[in-house]
PDB file of C-alpha atoms in Angstrom:
ATOM      1  CA  MET A   1       6.163   7.713  16.374  1.00 87.00           C
ATOM      2  CA  THR A   2       6.413   6.584  12.756  1.00 93.00           C
ATOM      3  CA  ARG A   3       4.668   3.283  11.965  1.00 96.00           C
ATOM      4  CA  ILE A   4       4.817   1.017   9.024  1.00 97.00           C
ATOM      5  CA  ILE A   5       1.230   0.500   7.759  1.00 97.00           C
ATOM      6  CA  ALA A   6       0.293  -1.986   5.024  1.00 97.00           C
ATOM      7  CA  ASP A   7      -2.815  -0.572   3.410  1.00 96.00           C
ATOM      8  CA  ILE A   8      -4.541  -2.354   0.567  1.00 96.00           C
ATOM      9  CA  SER A   9      -7.996  -3.180  -0.905  1.00 97.00           C
ATOM     10  CA  VAL A  10      -8.875  -6.877  -1.194  1.00 97.00           C
ATOM     11  CA  SER A  11     -11.740  -9.011  -2.461  1.00 98.00           C
ATOM     12  CA  LEU A  12     -13.758 -11.447  -0.372  1.00 98.00           C
ATOM     13  CA  ASP A  13     -11.744 -14.249  -1.946  1.00 97.00           C
ATOM     14  CA  GLY A  14      -8.454 -12.635  -1.130  1.00 96.00           C
ATOM     15  CA  PHE A  15      -7.352 -11.007  -4.362  1.00 96.00           C
ATOM     16  CA  VAL A  16      -5.874  -7.497  -4.685  1.00 96.00           C
ATOM     17  CA  THR A  17      -6.397  -7.430  -8.561  1.00 95.00           C
ATOM     18  CA  GLY A  18      -8.636  -9.238 -10.946  1.00 96.00           C
ATOM     19  CA  PRO A  19      -7.403 -11.728 -13.538  1.00 95.00           C
ATOM     20  CA  ASP A  20      -4.804 -10.758 -16.108  1.00 91.00           C
ATOM     21  CA  PRO A  21      -3.297  -7.547 -14.467  1.00 89.00           C
ATOM     22  CA  GLY A  22      -0.685  -5.651 -16.498  1.00 83.00           C
ATOM     23  CA  PRO A  23       0.693  -2.210 -17.197  1.00 80.00           C
ATOM     24  CA  ASP A  24      -2.377  -1.373 -19.350  1.00 81.00           C
ATOM     25  CA  ASN A  25      -4.802  -3.175 -17.081  1.00 84.00           C
ATOM     26  CA  GLY A  26      -3.397  -2.570 -13.646  1.00 85.00           C
ATOM     27  CA  LEU A  27      -6.261  -3.783 -11.597  1.00 91.00           C
ATOM     28  CA  GLY A  28      -7.017  -6.788 -13.876  1.00 93.00           C
ATOM     29  CA  THR A  29     -10.480  -7.730 -15.210  1.00 94.00           C
ATOM     30  CA  GLY A  30     -13.111  -6.552 -12.750  1.00 95.00           C
ATOM     31  CA  GLY A  31     -10.546  -5.206 -10.311  1.00 95.00           C
ATOM     32  CA  GLU A  32     -11.975  -1.697 -10.334  1.00 94.00           C
ATOM     33  CA  ALA A  33     -14.650  -2.941  -7.968  1.00 96.00           C
ATOM     34  CA  LEU A  34     -11.941  -3.217  -5.291  1.00 96.00           C
ATOM     35  CA  HIS A  35     -11.576   0.519  -5.037  1.00 94.00           C
ATOM     36  CA  THR A  36     -15.201   1.650  -5.491  1.00 95.00           C
ATOM     37  CA  TRP A  37     -15.114   2.808  -1.796  1.00 95.00           C
ATOM     38  CA  ALA A  38     -12.235   5.263  -2.636  1.00 91.00           C
ATOM     39  CA  PHE A  39     -14.472   7.205  -4.939  1.00 90.00           C
ATOM     40  CA  SER A  40     -17.638   6.886  -2.812  1.00 93.00           C
ATOM     41  CA  ASP A  41     -19.561   9.777  -1.405  1.00 94.00           C
ATOM     42  CA  ASP A  42     -20.254   7.857   1.798  1.00 96.00           C
ATOM     43  CA  HIS A  43     -19.182   9.805   4.867  1.00 96.00           C
ATOM     44  CA  ASP A  44     -17.292   6.949   6.369  1.00 97.00           C
ATOM     45  CA  ASP A  45     -15.532   6.045   3.187  1.00 96.00           C
ATOM     46  CA  ARG A  46     -14.354   9.597   2.763  1.00 93.00           C
ATOM     47  CA  ARG A  47     -13.204   9.671   6.336  1.00 94.00           C
ATOM     48  CA  VAL A  48     -11.187   6.498   6.019  1.00 95.00           C
ATOM     49  CA  LEU A  49      -9.614   7.760   2.825  1.00 91.00           C
ATOM     50  CA  ARG A  50      -8.852  11.192   4.305  1.00 89.00           C
ATOM     51  CA  GLU A  51      -7.364   9.847   7.600  1.00 91.00           C
ATOM     52  CA  GLY A  52      -5.280   7.208   5.761  1.00 89.00           C
ATOM     53  CA  THR A  53      -3.732   9.574   3.245  1.00 87.00           C
ATOM     54  CA  ALA A  54      -3.233  12.345   5.841  1.00 88.00           C
ATOM     55  CA  ARG A  55      -0.962  10.169   7.906  1.00 90.00           C
ATOM     56  CA  SER A  56       1.281   9.308   4.919  1.00 93.00           C
ATOM     57  CA  GLY A  57       4.776  10.590   5.388  1.00 94.00           C
ATOM     58  CA  ALA A  58       6.126   8.287   2.769  1.00 96.00           C
ATOM     59  CA  VAL A  59       4.700   5.620   0.499  1.00 96.00           C
ATOM     60  CA  VAL A  60       6.355   2.361  -0.595  1.00 97.00           C
ATOM     61  CA  LEU A  61       5.384   0.449  -3.711  1.00 96.00           C
ATOM     62  CA  GLY A  62       6.826  -2.386  -5.820  1.00 95.00           C
ATOM     63  CA  ARG A  63       8.135  -1.899  -9.328  1.00 94.00           C
ATOM     64  CA  ARG A  64       5.146  -3.559 -11.062  1.00 92.00           C
ATOM     65  CA  LEU A  65       2.785  -1.308  -9.287  1.00 92.00           C
ATOM     66  CA  PHE A  66       4.950   1.771 -10.177  1.00 94.00           C
ATOM     67  CA  ASP A  67       4.853   0.728 -13.898  1.00 93.00           C
ATOM     68  CA  VAL A  68       1.037   0.807 -13.602  1.00 91.00           C
ATOM     69  CA  VAL A  69       0.648   4.066 -11.802  1.00 91.00           C
ATOM     70  CA  ASP A  70       3.326   5.911 -13.929  1.00 91.00           C
ATOM     71  CA  GLY A  71       1.988   4.268 -17.165  1.00 89.00           C
ATOM     72  CA  PRO A  72      -0.079   6.185 -19.780  1.00 87.00           C
ATOM     73  CA  ASN A  73      -3.282   4.942 -18.091  1.00 84.00           C
ATOM     74  CA  GLY A  74      -2.068   5.455 -14.582  1.00 86.00           C
ATOM     75  CA  TRP A  75      -2.426   8.244 -12.052  1.00 87.00           C
ATOM     76  CA  ASP A  76      -3.524  11.774 -13.023  1.00 81.00           C
ATOM     77  CA  ASP A  77      -4.879  14.734 -11.205  1.00 73.00           C
ATOM     78  CA  ASN A  78      -8.112  13.017 -10.362  1.00 73.00           C
ATOM     79  CA  THR A  79      -6.952   9.443  -9.577  1.00 74.00           C
ATOM     80  CA  GLY A  80      -3.641   9.874  -7.880  1.00 71.00           C
ATOM     81  CA  TYR A  81      -2.657   8.796  -4.411  1.00 72.00           C
ATOM     82  CA  GLY A  82      -5.453   9.611  -2.015  1.00 55.00           C
ATOM     83  CA  ALA A  83      -7.666  10.947  -4.798  1.00 48.00           C
ATOM     84  CA  GLY A  84      -6.882  14.540  -4.053  1.00 57.00           C
ATOM     85  CA  GLU A  85      -7.449  14.265  -0.299  1.00 53.00           C
ATOM     86  CA  VAL A  86      -3.962  15.436   0.744  1.00 55.00           C
ATOM     87  CA  GLY A  87      -0.671  16.721  -0.457  1.00 62.00           C
ATOM     88  CA  LYS A  88       2.091  14.698  -2.091  1.00 80.00           C
ATOM     89  CA  PRO A  89       4.147  12.442   0.099  1.00 91.00           C
ATOM     90  CA  ALA A  90       7.495  10.987  -0.923  1.00 93.00           C
ATOM     91  CA  PHE A  91       7.222   7.747  -2.840  1.00 95.00           C
ATOM     92  CA  VAL A  92       9.795   4.942  -2.510  1.00 97.00           C
ATOM     93  CA  VAL A  93       9.858   2.253  -5.251  1.00 97.00           C
ATOM     94  CA  VAL A  94      11.445  -1.214  -4.768  1.00 96.00           C
ATOM     95  CA  THR A  95      13.092  -2.196  -8.064  1.00 96.00           C
ATOM     96  CA  SER A  96      16.044  -3.970  -9.641  1.00 95.00           C
ATOM     97  CA  THR A  97      16.883  -1.036 -11.805  1.00 95.00           C
ATOM     98  CA  PRO A  98      15.535   2.541 -11.849  1.00 95.00           C
ATOM     99  CA  PRO A  99      13.351   3.461 -14.885  1.00 95.00           C
ATOM    100  CA  LYS A 100      14.897   5.349 -17.788  1.00 94.00           C
ATOM    101  CA  ALA A 101      12.203   7.999 -17.503  1.00 94.00           C
ATOM    102  CA  VAL A 102       9.297   8.956 -15.249  1.00 95.00           C
ATOM    103  CA  ARG A 103       5.972  10.300 -16.471  1.00 92.00           C
ATOM    104  CA  LEU A 104       4.810  11.697 -13.135  1.00 90.00           C
ATOM    105  CA  THR A 105       7.668  14.190 -12.645  1.00 89.00           C
ATOM    106  CA  GLY A 106       5.667  16.325 -10.249  1.00 86.00           C
ATOM    107  CA  LEU A 107       5.955  13.516  -7.547  1.00 89.00           C
ATOM    108  CA  ASP A 108       8.968  12.846  -5.382  1.00 92.00           C
ATOM    109  CA  TRP A 109      10.279   9.452  -6.349  1.00 95.00           C
ATOM    110  CA  THR A 110      13.142   7.474  -4.803  1.00 96.00           C
ATOM    111  CA  PHE A 111      14.198   4.114  -6.420  1.00 98.00           C
ATOM    112  CA  VAL A 112      15.779   1.576  -4.034  1.00 97.00           C
ATOM    113  CA  THR A 113      17.630  -1.357  -5.731  1.00 97.00           C
ATOM    114  CA  THR A 114      18.833  -3.075  -2.643  1.00 96.00           C
ATOM    115  CA  GLY A 115      15.679  -4.752  -1.436  1.00 96.00           C
ATOM    116  CA  LEU A 116      12.481  -4.213   0.476  1.00 97.00           C
ATOM    117  CA  PRO A 117      14.040  -3.692   3.991  1.00 97.00           C
ATOM    118  CA  ASP A 118      16.269  -0.918   2.642  1.00 97.00           C
ATOM    119  CA  ALA A 119      13.247   0.726   0.940  1.00 97.00           C
ATOM    120  CA  VAL A 120      11.328   0.622   4.137  1.00 97.00           C
ATOM    121  CA  THR A 121      14.329   2.227   5.994  1.00 97.00           C
ATOM    122  CA  ALA A 122      14.500   4.997   3.354  1.00 97.00           C
ATOM    123  CA  ALA A 123      10.775   5.604   3.556  1.00 97.00           C
ATOM    124  CA  ARG A 124      10.881   5.738   7.318  1.00 97.00           C
ATOM    125  CA  GLU A 125      13.670   8.398   7.097  1.00 96.00           C
ATOM    126  CA  ARG A 126      11.566  10.436   4.673  1.00 96.00           C
ATOM    127  CA  ALA A 127       8.487  10.085   6.923  1.00 96.00           C
ATOM    128  CA  GLU A 128      10.321  11.098  10.042  1.00 96.00           C
ATOM    129  CA  ALA A 129      11.757  14.137   8.293  1.00 95.00           C
ATOM    130  CA  ALA A 130       8.237  15.073   7.079  1.00 93.00           C
ATOM    131  CA  SER A 131       6.964  14.544  10.723  1.00 93.00           C
ATOM    132  CA  SER A 132       9.655  16.919  11.975  1.00 93.00           C
ATOM    133  CA  ASP A 133       8.729  19.570   9.390  1.00 91.00           C
ATOM    134  CA  SER A 134       4.994  19.256   9.982  1.00 89.00           C
ATOM    135  CA  GLY A 135       5.055  18.885  13.733  1.00 90.00           C
ATOM    136  CA  LYS A 136       2.774  15.884  13.695  1.00 90.00           C
ATOM    137  CA  ASP A 137       3.362  12.043  13.564  1.00 92.00           C
ATOM    138  CA  LEU A 138       3.430  10.682   9.959  1.00 95.00           C
ATOM    139  CA  ASP A 139       3.712   7.039   8.890  1.00 97.00           C
ATOM    140  CA  VAL A 140       5.123   4.896   6.142  1.00 97.00           C
ATOM    141  CA  VAL A 141       2.327   3.313   4.030  1.00 96.00           C
ATOM    142  CA  LEU A 142       2.969   0.255   2.031  1.00 97.00           C
ATOM    143  CA  MET A 143       0.407   0.511  -0.817  1.00 94.00           C
ATOM    144  CA  GLY A 144       1.315  -2.669  -2.641  1.00 89.00           C
ATOM    145  CA  GLY A 145       1.329  -4.659  -4.642  1.00 91.00           C
ATOM    146  CA  GLY A 146       0.344  -7.796  -2.898  1.00 92.00           C
ATOM    147  CA  ALA A 147       3.724  -9.463  -3.094  1.00 92.00           C
ATOM    148  CA  THR A 148       5.359  -6.414  -1.515  1.00 94.00           C
ATOM    149  CA  ILE A 149       2.907  -6.376   1.409  1.00 95.00           C
ATOM    150  CA  GLY A 150       3.138 -10.124   1.867  1.00 93.00           C
ATOM    151  CA  SER A 151       6.880 -10.052   1.947  1.00 93.00           C
ATOM    152  CA  ALA A 152       6.922  -7.096   4.338  1.00 95.00           C
ATOM    153  CA  LEU A 153       4.656  -9.039   6.728  1.00 93.00           C
ATOM    154  CA  ASP A 154       6.762 -12.234   6.510  1.00 91.00           C
ATOM    155  CA  ALA A 155       9.836 -10.132   7.258  1.00 92.00           C
ATOM    156  CA  GLY A 156       8.284  -8.572  10.395  1.00 93.00           C
ATOM    157  CA  LEU A 157       8.452  -5.031   8.910  1.00 96.00           C
ATOM    158  CA  VAL A 158       4.683  -4.149   9.359  1.00 96.00           C
ATOM    159  CA  ASP A 159       3.178  -2.542  12.452  1.00 97.00           C
ATOM    160  CA  VAL A 160      -0.367  -2.123  11.233  1.00 97.00           C
ATOM    161  CA  LEU A 161      -2.406  -3.988   8.613  1.00 97.00           C
ATOM    162  CA  SER A 162      -5.259  -1.942   7.090  1.00 97.00           C
ATOM    163  CA  LEU A 163      -7.602  -3.846   4.778  1.00 98.00           C
ATOM    164  CA  HIS A 164     -10.460  -2.575   2.709  1.00 98.00           C
ATOM    165  CA  LEU A 165     -12.602  -5.569   2.124  1.00 98.00           C
ATOM    166  CA  ALA A 166     -14.633  -5.062  -1.002  1.00 98.00           C
ATOM    167  CA  PRO A 167     -18.021  -6.915  -1.485  1.00 97.00           C
ATOM    168  CA  VAL A 168     -16.842  -8.703  -4.590  1.00 97.00           C
ATOM    169  CA  VAL A 169     -15.619 -12.236  -5.459  1.00 97.00           C
ATOM    170  CA  LEU A 170     -13.112 -11.998  -8.267  1.00 97.00           C
ATOM    171  CA  GLY A 171     -12.426 -15.719  -8.724  1.00 96.00           C
ATOM    172  CA  ALA A 172      -8.747 -15.138  -9.767  1.00 96.00           C
ATOM    173  CA  GLY A 173      -6.117 -12.486  -9.823  1.00 95.00           C
ATOM    174  CA  THR A 174      -3.228 -11.451  -7.554  1.00 94.00           C
ATOM    175  CA  PRO A 175      -3.497 -13.027  -4.071  1.00 94.00           C
ATOM    176  CA  LEU A 176      -2.723 -11.015  -1.031  1.00 93.00           C
ATOM    177  CA  PHE A 177      -1.625 -14.023   0.957  1.00 89.00           C
ATOM    178  CA  THR A 178       0.270 -16.955  -0.630  1.00 85.00           C
ATOM    179  CA  GLY A 179       0.933 -19.342   2.227  1.00 79.00           C
ATOM    180  CA  GLY A 180       3.665 -17.501   3.969  1.00 75.00           C
ATOM    181  CA  ALA A 181       4.403 -17.388   7.710  1.00 80.00           C
ATOM    182  CA  PRO A 182       1.463 -17.245  10.134  1.00 87.00           C
ATOM    183  CA  HIS A 183       0.750 -13.857  11.717  1.00 90.00           C
ATOM    184  CA  THR A 184      -0.957 -12.970  15.002  1.00 92.00           C
ATOM    185  CA  LEU A 185      -3.162  -9.841  14.602  1.00 96.00           C
ATOM    186  CA  VAL A 186      -5.096  -7.727  17.083  1.00 97.00           C
ATOM    187  CA  GLN A 187      -8.176  -6.151  15.615  1.00 97.00           C
ATOM    188  CA  ARG A 188      -8.375  -2.435  16.381  1.00 97.00           C
ATOM    189  CA  SER A 189     -11.297  -1.105  14.254  1.00 97.00           C
ATOM    190  CA  VAL A 190     -13.992  -2.162  11.988  1.00 98.00           C
ATOM    191  CA  THR A 191     -15.974   0.340   9.824  1.00 98.00           C
ATOM    192  CA  SER A 192     -18.715  -1.032   7.425  1.00 97.00           C
ATOM    193  CA  THR A 193     -20.121   0.935   4.466  1.00 97.00           C
ATOM    194  CA  SER A 194     -22.114  -0.167   1.424  1.00 96.00           C
ATOM    195  CA  THR A 195     -18.845  -0.360  -0.647  1.00 97.00           C
ATOM    196  CA  ALA A 196     -16.338  -1.923   1.770  1.00 98.00           C
ATOM    197  CA  THR A 197     -15.615  -3.127   5.298  1.00 98.00           C
ATOM    198  CA  HIS A 198     -12.542  -1.198   6.521  1.00 98.00           C
ATOM    199  CA  LEU A 199     -10.472  -3.399   8.950  1.00 98.00           C
ATOM    200  CA  THR A 200      -7.523  -2.292  10.959  1.00 98.00           C
ATOM    201  CA  TYR A 201      -5.173  -4.713  12.853  1.00 98.00           C
ATOM    202  CA  ASP A 202      -2.079  -4.341  14.878  1.00 97.00           C
ATOM    203  CA  VAL A 203       0.585  -6.874  13.741  1.00 96.00           C
ATOM    204  CA  LEU A 204       2.236  -8.703  16.642  1.00 92.00           C
ATOM    205  CA  ARG A 205       5.864  -9.201  15.634  1.00 74.00           C
ATOM    206  CA  THR A 206       7.430 -12.427  16.764  1.00 66.00           C
ATOM    207  CA  ALA A 207      11.116 -13.314  17.028  1.00 53.00           C
ATOM    208  CA  GLN A 208      10.542 -15.776  14.125  1.00 49.00           C
ATOM    209  CA  SER A 209       9.030 -13.204  11.787  1.00 52.00           C
ATOM    210  CA  LYS A 210      11.701 -10.683  12.585  1.00 52.00           C
ATOM    211  CA  GLY A 211      14.465 -13.079  11.610  1.00 47.00           C
ATOM    212  CA  LYS A 212      12.692 -14.975   8.830  1.00 49.00           C
ATOM    213  CA  GLU A 213      14.478 -15.114   5.486  1.00 47.00           C
ATOM    214  CA  ASN A 214      12.210 -14.370   2.517  1.00 52.00           C
ATOM    215  CA  PRO A 215      13.693 -14.625  -0.945  1.00 50.00           C
ATOM    216  CA  LEU A 216      11.341 -11.856  -2.177  1.00 50.00           C
ATOM    217  CA  LEU A 217      13.071  -9.404   0.147  1.00 56.00           C
ATOM    218  CA  ALA A 218      16.034  -9.387  -2.356  1.00 53.00           C
ATOM    219  CA  THR A 219      13.732  -9.513  -5.347  1.00 51.00           C
ATOM    220  CA  PRO A 220      12.874  -5.870  -5.881  1.00 52.00           C
ATOM    221  CA  ASN A 221      10.218  -6.109  -8.668  1.00 54.00           C
ATOM    222  CA  VAL A 222       7.298  -7.006  -6.370  1.00 54.00           C
TER     223      VAL A 222
END
């Protein structure tokens, strides 16, 4: 069965970027430390990355994150999604208007202009099609940014929350949680390495979260 998995790296003080993020400084000042684990040689770090990307049937991201990864200093053959661990899943971008051009033309991009729920639906369809073709269950991965994942949680769209807790205090930046609805989680796994603590939670959906109105759901550039 295809699950919706929110997967993101976060600092000890709850930030998913450092201060002053932008298209030319996507992770903000000091934010590279959040993703040290993804380039580690540690066996458990490599396993977490390999298993996480191998399950990706489709990936959802907000427009600001797309502008970073598709920008001149964004992804390349060495730093793309999964850091070379797997093939190339479909990517679904939540945006108000599609970009005029795409640098990473070798990837499968879909631009959804009607909000986050529609983007998740489109990604689920792509993941289910990929599952049928591959003969194994594949999931939808929400890779960020922070506002996209927060909005998806508040809307009751997320089945699993996967956090990579980096041993760094950034002091400022883009927060993952901004005082939205409360959520009940069930911890499923904890893997500790020298570069991160990898945490997996099931998200218990409530009737309140499923019906909750969130203005960001209709604001695609998140």
